[in-house]
Coordinates of C-alpha atoms in Angstrom, one line a residue:
X1 CA -17.1 12.4 19.2
X2 CA -17.6 11.0 15.7
X3 CA -20.7 11.9 13.8
X4 CA -22.0 8.9 11.9
X5 CA -22.3 9.5 8.1
X6 CA -26.0 9.6 7.1
X7 CA -27.0 8.3 3.6
X8 CA -28.3 10.9 1.3
X9 CA -30.6 10.4 -1.7
X10 CA -28.7 8.6 -4.5
X11 CA -27.8 11.2 -7.2
X12 CA -28.9 10.1 -10.6
X13 CA -26.6 11.4 -13.4
X14 CA -27.9 11.0 -17.0
X15 CA -30.0 8.1 -15.8
X16 CA -27.2 6.2 -14.0
X17 CA -26.0 6.0 -10.5
X18 CA -23.4 8.4 -9.3
X19 CA -19.8 7.1 -9.5
X20 CA -16.8 8.2 -7.4
X21 CA -13.3 7.3 -8.4
X22 CA -10.7 6.8 -5.6
X23 CA -6.9 6.7 -6.3
X24 CA -4.2 6.2 -3.7
X25 CA -1.9 3.8 -2.0
X26 CA -2.3 1.4 0.9
X27 CA -4.3 4.0 2.9
X28 CA -7.0 4.2 0.3
X29 CA -6.8 0.4 -0.4
X30 CA -7.6 -0.2 3.3
X31 CA -4.5 -2.1 4.3
X32 CA -4.5 -3.7 7.8
X33 CA -8.3 -3.4 8.1
X34 CA -10.0 -6.7 9.1
X35 CA -12.7 -6.0 6.5
X36 CA -11.3 -3.4 4.1
X37 CA -14.1 -3.6 1.5
X38 CA -16.5 -2.7 4.3
X39 CA -14.6 -0.2 6.4
X40 CA -12.2 1.7 4.2
X41 CA -13.1 5.4 3.7
X42 CA -13.8 4.9 0.0
X43 CA -16.7 2.6 0.9
X44 CA -17.9 4.9 3.6
X45 CA -18.0 7.9 1.3
X46 CA -19.7 5.9 -1.5
X47 CA -22.3 4.6 0.9
X48 CA -23.0 8.1 2.1
X49 CA -23.9 9.2 -1.4
X50 CA -25.4 5.8 -2.4
X51 CA -22.8 5.9 -5.2
X52 CA -20.7 3.3 -7.0
X53 CA -17.3 2.9 -5.4
X54 CA -14.4 2.7 -7.9
X55 CA -11.3 2.1 -5.8
X56 CA -8.1 1.9 -7.9
X57 CA -5.7 2.1 -5.0
X58 CA -2.8 -0.3 -4.6
X59 CA -0.3 -0.8 -1.8
X60 CA 3.0 0.8 -2.4
X61 CA 1.8 3.1 -5.1
X62 CA 3.9 6.2 -5.9
X63 CA 2.3 9.5 -6.8
X64 CA 3.4 8.9 -10.4
X65 CA 1.1 5.8 -10.4
X66 CA -1.7 7.4 -8.4
X67 CA -2.0 10.4 -10.9
X68 CA -1.5 8.1 -13.9
X69 CA -4.3 5.8 -12.8
X70 CA -6.7 8.8 -12.6
X71 CA -5.9 9.9 -16.2
X72 CA -6.0 6.3 -17.5
X73 CA -9.5 5.6 -16.0
X74 CA -11.0 9.0 -17.1
X75 CA -9.7 8.4 -20.6
X76 CA -12.0 5.4 -20.8
X77 CA -14.9 6.1 -18.4
X78 CA -16.9 9.0 -16.9
X79 CA -17.2 9.6 -13.2
X80 CA -19.0 12.2 -11.1
X81 CA -16.3 12.9 -8.5
X82 CA -12.6 12.0 -7.8
X83 CA -10.8 11.5 -4.5
X84 CA -7.0 11.4 -4.7
X85 CA -4.8 10.4 -1.7
X86 CA -1.3 11.3 -2.5
X87 CA 1.5 9.0 -1.2
X88 CA 5.0 9.4 0.2
X89 CA 6.9 11.8 -2.0
X90 CA 10.1 9.7 -2.2
X91 CA 8.4 6.9 -4.1
X92 CA 8.6 7.0 -7.9
X93 CA 7.9 4.9 -11.0
X94 CA 10.6 3.7 -13.4
X95 CA 9.9 2.2 -16.8
X96 CA 11.3 -1.3 -17.6
X97 CA 9.0 -3.2 -20.0
X98 CA 6.2 -1.4 -18.2
X99 CA 5.9 0.9 -15.2
X100 CA 7.6 -0.3 -12.0
X101 CA 7.1 1.3 -8.6
X102 CA 10.2 2.1 -6.6
X103 CA 10.6 3.0 -3.0
X104 CA 13.5 3.6 -0.6
X105 CA 13.0 0.1 0.8
X106 CA 14.0 -1.3 -2.6
X107 CA 17.6 -0.3 -2.1
X108 CA 18.1 -3.2 0.4
X109 CA 17.7 -4.1 4.0
X110 CA 15.7 -6.4 6.3
X111 CA 12.3 -5.8 4.5
X112 CA 13.6 -5.6 0.9
X113 CA 12.4 -8.3 -1.4
X114 CA 13.3 -6.5 -4.7
X115 CA 15.2 -8.3 -7.4
X116 CA 18.7 -7.2 -8.1
X117 CA 17.9 -5.1 -11.2
X118 CA 15.3 -3.2 -9.2
X119 CA 17.8 -2.6 -6.4
X120 CA 20.3 -1.2 -8.9
X121 CA 17.8 1.3 -10.2
X122 CA 16.7 2.3 -6.7
X123 CA 20.2 2.7 -5.3
X124 CA 21.3 4.9 -8.2
X125 CA 18.1 7.1 -8.0
X126 CA 18.2 7.6 -4.2
X127 CA 21.9 8.2 -4.2
X128 CA 22.3 10.5 -7.2
X129 CA 18.9 12.0 -8.0
X130 CA 16.4 12.1 -5.2
X131 CA 16.3 14.9 -2.7
X132 CA 13.5 16.7 -0.8
X133 CA 13.4 19.6 -3.1
X134 CA 13.1 17.5 -6.3
X135 CA 10.3 15.4 -4.5
X136 CA 8.4 18.6 -3.7
X137 CA 8.8 20.0 -7.2
X138 CA 7.3 16.8 -8.7
X139 CA 4.6 16.6 -6.0
X140 CA 3.2 20.1 -6.6
X141 CA 3.5 19.7 -10.3
X142 CA 1.4 16.5 -10.1
X143 CA -1.2 18.3 -7.9
X144 CA -1.5 21.2 -10.3
X145 CA -1.7 19.0 -13.4
X146 CA -4.5 16.9 -12.0
X147 CA -6.4 19.8 -10.5
X148 CA -6.3 21.7 -13.8
X149 CA -7.5 18.7 -15.7
X150 CA -10.4 18.0 -13.3
X151 CA -11.5 21.6 -13.3
X152 CA -11.4 21.6 -17.1
X153 CA -13.7 18.5 -17.1
X154 CA -15.9 20.1 -14.3
X155 CA -15.4 17.0 -12.1
X156 CA -15.6 17.7 -8.3
X157 CA -12.6 16.4 -6.4
X158 CA -11.0 16.1 -3.0
X159 CA -7.2 15.7 -2.6
X160 CA -5.5 14.4 0.5
X161 CA -1.8 14.3 1.2
X162 CA -0.1 11.4 3.2
X163 CA 3.2 13.2 3.5
X164 CA 3.1 15.7 6.3
X165 CA 5.9 18.3 6.2
X166 CA 4.8 19.5 9.6
X167 CA 5.0 16.2 11.4
X168 CA 8.4 15.5 9.7
X169 CA 9.5 19.0 10.8
X170 CA 10.5 19.8 7.2
X171 CA 9.9 23.1 5.6
X172 CA 8.2 23.4 2.2
X173 CA 10.8 24.9 -0.2
X174 CA 9.6 28.0 -2.0
X175 CA 8.0 26.7 -5.1
X176 CA 6.0 28.9 -7.5
X177 CA 4.0 25.8 -8.6
X178 CA 2.5 25.3 -5.2
X179 CA 1.0 28.8 -5.3
X180 CA -1.3 27.6 -8.0
X181 CA -2.4 24.4 -6.2
X182 CA -5.5 24.1 -4.0
X183 CA -6.1 21.8 -1.1
X184 CA -2.7 20.2 -1.0
X185 CA -2.6 21.2 2.7
X186 CA -5.3 18.7 3.6
X187 CA -2.9 16.2 5.1
X188 CA -4.1 12.9 6.6
X189 CA -2.0 13.2 9.8
X190 CA -3.8 16.5 10.5
X191 CA -7.1 14.6 10.3
X192 CA -6.3 11.5 12.3
X193 CA -3.0 12.2 14.1
X194 CA 0.5 10.9 13.7
X195 CA 1.4 7.2 13.6
X196 CA 0.8 5.4 16.9
X197 CA -2.4 7.4 17.7
X198 CA -5.7 5.7 18.6
X199 CA -6.8 6.1 15.0
X200 CA -4.1 3.7 13.6
X201 CA -4.0 -0.1 13.6
X202 CA -1.9 -1.7 16.4
X203 CA 1.8 -1.8 16.0
X204 CA 2.7 -5.4 15.2
X205 CA 6.3 -5.0 14.1
X206 CA 7.2 -8.0 16.2
X207 CA 5.7 -10.2 13.5
X208 CA 8.5 -9.2 11.1
X209 CA 6.7 -6.6 8.9
X210 CA 7.7 -3.0 8.5
X211 CA 4.2 -2.0 7.6
X212 CA 2.1 -3.0 10.6
X213 CA 0.7 -0.1 12.7
X214 CA 1.2 2.3 9.8
X215 CA -2.4 2.4 8.5
X216 CA -5.7 3.8 9.8
X217 CA -8.1 1.6 11.7
X218 CA -11.8 1.8 11.3
X219 CA -12.0 5.0 13.4
X220 CA -9.3 6.6 11.3
X221 CA -11.0 5.7 8.0
X222 CA -14.3 7.1 9.4
X223 CA -12.6 10.5 10.2
X224 CA -11.1 10.6 6.7
X225 CA -14.5 9.8 5.2
X226 CA -16.1 12.6 7.3
X227 CA -13.6 15.1 5.9
X228 CA -14.1 14.0 2.3
X229 CA -17.9 14.3 2.5
X230 CA -17.5 17.8 4.0
X231 CA -15.5 18.8 0.9
X232 CA -17.4 17.2 -2.0

């Protein structure tokens, strides 16, 4: 069964309360939770340490954005720990008067609400540029870059991957970059199961949304939180 997280004494760093930075996509945001600000894993972890929760996650974020958000925040502020939840590898950011997130759904279809200019970029990228090998090369490079930076700054971190090569029955292509990475194997489906398990929100695709049933419920977030606190 689940072991309830027990609060620990609040760490005081240089006279201030401990701060934990969380960066991710809809999983870290707490999408589909009835009370995401109370039940998402970032809140559970922060409450465990009596720390300030800094959740920068946004639904639909690419790994480009997730990593960039960490660098942008740490450029301005100090934190005592960082938790990064990497997203689906096929998402990416394009630059058009600012960064714009792209995902396969933006090419068109039932759930596509992208403007035509965004569809044009997405269609060209996914047709002529994107493939599994390129996705993995960028993914491991992002992990290594961020891990190297956090180690240099002596900031403890935990990194979780949403993309599971095992569940998708895909091999990881040989990549010399991944040999330098640490902890990229901590994959969320390994912690809480594949979509449709008891640790996910109910499948409500009948209400005309592609995203329902694709996010952890309260139990799933608790399992993720347990894992993070065991690593920090």
